[in-house]
Amino acid sequence: MSKIHVMSETLANKIAAGEVVERCSSIVKELTENSIDAHATNIKINLKKGGLEAINVIDNGEGMDATDAHLAFQRHATSKIIHDDDLFFINTMGFRGEALPSIASVSEVELQTSDGPTSTYIHIKGGEILEEKSASLYRGTELTITNLFYNTPARLKYLKAENTELYNTLNLVEKLSLAHPQIKFSFTNNDKILLKTSGSGNLLKTIHEIYGLNVSNKMLEFKASNNDFDIYGYICKPEILKSNRNDISTFVNDRIVHNAEINRAINDAYYTYKPEGKYPVVILKINTDPTLVDVNIHPTKQDIKLSKMNDLYDLIYTTIKNCLYNNLLIPNALKEESVSIIKDSVIADIVNNMTKDEPPKVQTELDFKIAVDNSNNTPELKTSDEVIVNREMKSLTLYPVGLALGTYIIAQNDEGIYLIDQHAAQERINYEKYMKALRNKIFATTYLLIPITVELSASDYIYLKEHINILTDLGFVMEEFGINTYLVKAHPSWLLEGHEEESVHKIIDLILGGLTNFDPAKFNESIAITLACKMSIKANYNITHEEQEELLNELVLCDNPYNCPHGRPTIIKFSIYDLERMFKRVMN
Ligand code: ZN
Ligand code: ZN
């Protein structure tokens, strides 16, 4: 029986908006999702010249009979949607009947398909059937697209260079593999294998097959749910960071999605665990009732809208943050030998081959639609007692051995040697102290015997006068004194002793630095980071053995002992095994 039903006209019109086919990667996406819908367990994607010359997709799925094969090229024929209502319950991958007809109208397509008993071959160019016959093929479907956009030169021009198209498609196939670890994917370009997964059904193994050992060894598993959402996946330790967002993969009901809020939750959870402009490797799978998902806001189906987004944000943010908090994250000085990093060499190849004006960061539908990097938007940090307190790190004892280069504390324990960046460590400790004081509004004030005088320009004075409540709210006691001058008679007690005057000036500078939209949380964060950095021991200052001991003891008790507030590492480890390997005491 024929499985494809022709869509009603109204439904067709609803969906027809927007173009489905714009890139090589969007064609591969449509074809591959059709294969997934046909329950394929093995999908091979082969490109010639990044898809510009040929795109070939072979699967071992259910295949089509002659009638369906013929209907597949008719606009709005689809096996997946029959009624308007179904649009709201889409749980399958592809659902637009026009994908294949659209592709066939702007290229040359050869389809060979078999549902078992029958096999069909159809050859179409520019929408015209050139040949249709029975053929032989083992169960499954093979589609080959050539001469893409040959009859629409305007769109041909929109295709990027081979390497850009290839890079985008590779990124897409990686994400499809992560979405479906139970499917065996292989991907080639000009007969060179770029990606191969085993279809083991194991997500971590798939991560390994894509990223290699160096990354898969540094992944942390997470799992959580609330009333409406189940989330599951892996995040990387902060020592593995990438320079673009392409390795953040998010899925809703196994569909690749882009959603600015979901990405913000991930980014916020990594707050101060990474520097700005660096991005983690994340595989986040969200399962939910399809009625909470509105997929139709973008024709490529990757942008989605979700109901109950705030609940989902909290779930993702808290889960990832706890996952980082509960794991020991001291990076090892030595990298593990990589075993199967086809990817890195491929990317290096691609990037090397790119011309200067063609950077690897490409704007396509695969890029996040909305800049997510809300770095100005400081997330509300949970206090440590809200999270599980008992961690390996807190019980870690580090014995200082000495200070090298006036900058790095060398420490040891029975696991190995550690190098601690003294400034970064001090900065982290002070930052958490300031944040805690500001968050808990511990504003005990210290009165000064000799007030601090703050002289300002006339305009700054007027500005500060207008915003003086910011200072008094923090616990400062301010008094106007003569022309353009304030006296600071008392300051919050948490200011670092001996640095009170410097701190006062720093805070006033922050206020004068422009506060058109004053956000107290953001302001507190700026105070904490600025003061922490300025007040922390400068490099090249020799601290005593006791001071080193105290610093290390305080560091291990921090919420995040691994990074300074700017996301730089504070501590690096050489395990005994690393050292023995380096000195060839052990061979391998
Ligand atoms: Zn600093
Ligand atoms: Zn820093």
mmCIF file of N, CA and C and ligand atoms in Angstrom, residues 423 427 533 566, ligand 1:
data_model
loop_
_atom_site.group_PDB
_atom_site.id
_atom_site.type_symbol
_atom_site.label_atom_id
_atom_site.label_comp_id
_atom_site.label_asym_id
_atom_site.label_seq_id
_atom_site.Cartn_x
_atom_site.Cartn_y
_atom_site.Cartn_z
ATOM 1 N N HIS A 423 48.458 34.919 41.415
ATOM 2 C CA HIS A 423 47.525 36.034 41.211
ATOM 3 C C HIS A 423 46.120 35.510 40.915
ATOM 4 N N GLU A 427 42.913 36.032 43.223
ATOM 5 C CA GLU A 427 41.806 36.747 42.606
ATOM 6 C C GLU A 427 40.497 35.985 42.819
ATOM 7 N N CYS A 533 40.761 41.660 41.267
ATOM 8 C CA CYS A 533 41.959 41.704 40.418
ATOM 9 C C CYS A 533 42.956 42.709 40.967
ATOM 10 N N HIS A 566 37.973 35.698 35.575
ATOM 11 C CA HIS A 566 37.990 35.913 34.125
ATOM 12 C C HIS A 566 37.996 34.602 33.361
HETATM 13 ZN ZN ZN B 1 43.723 39.867 37.484
#
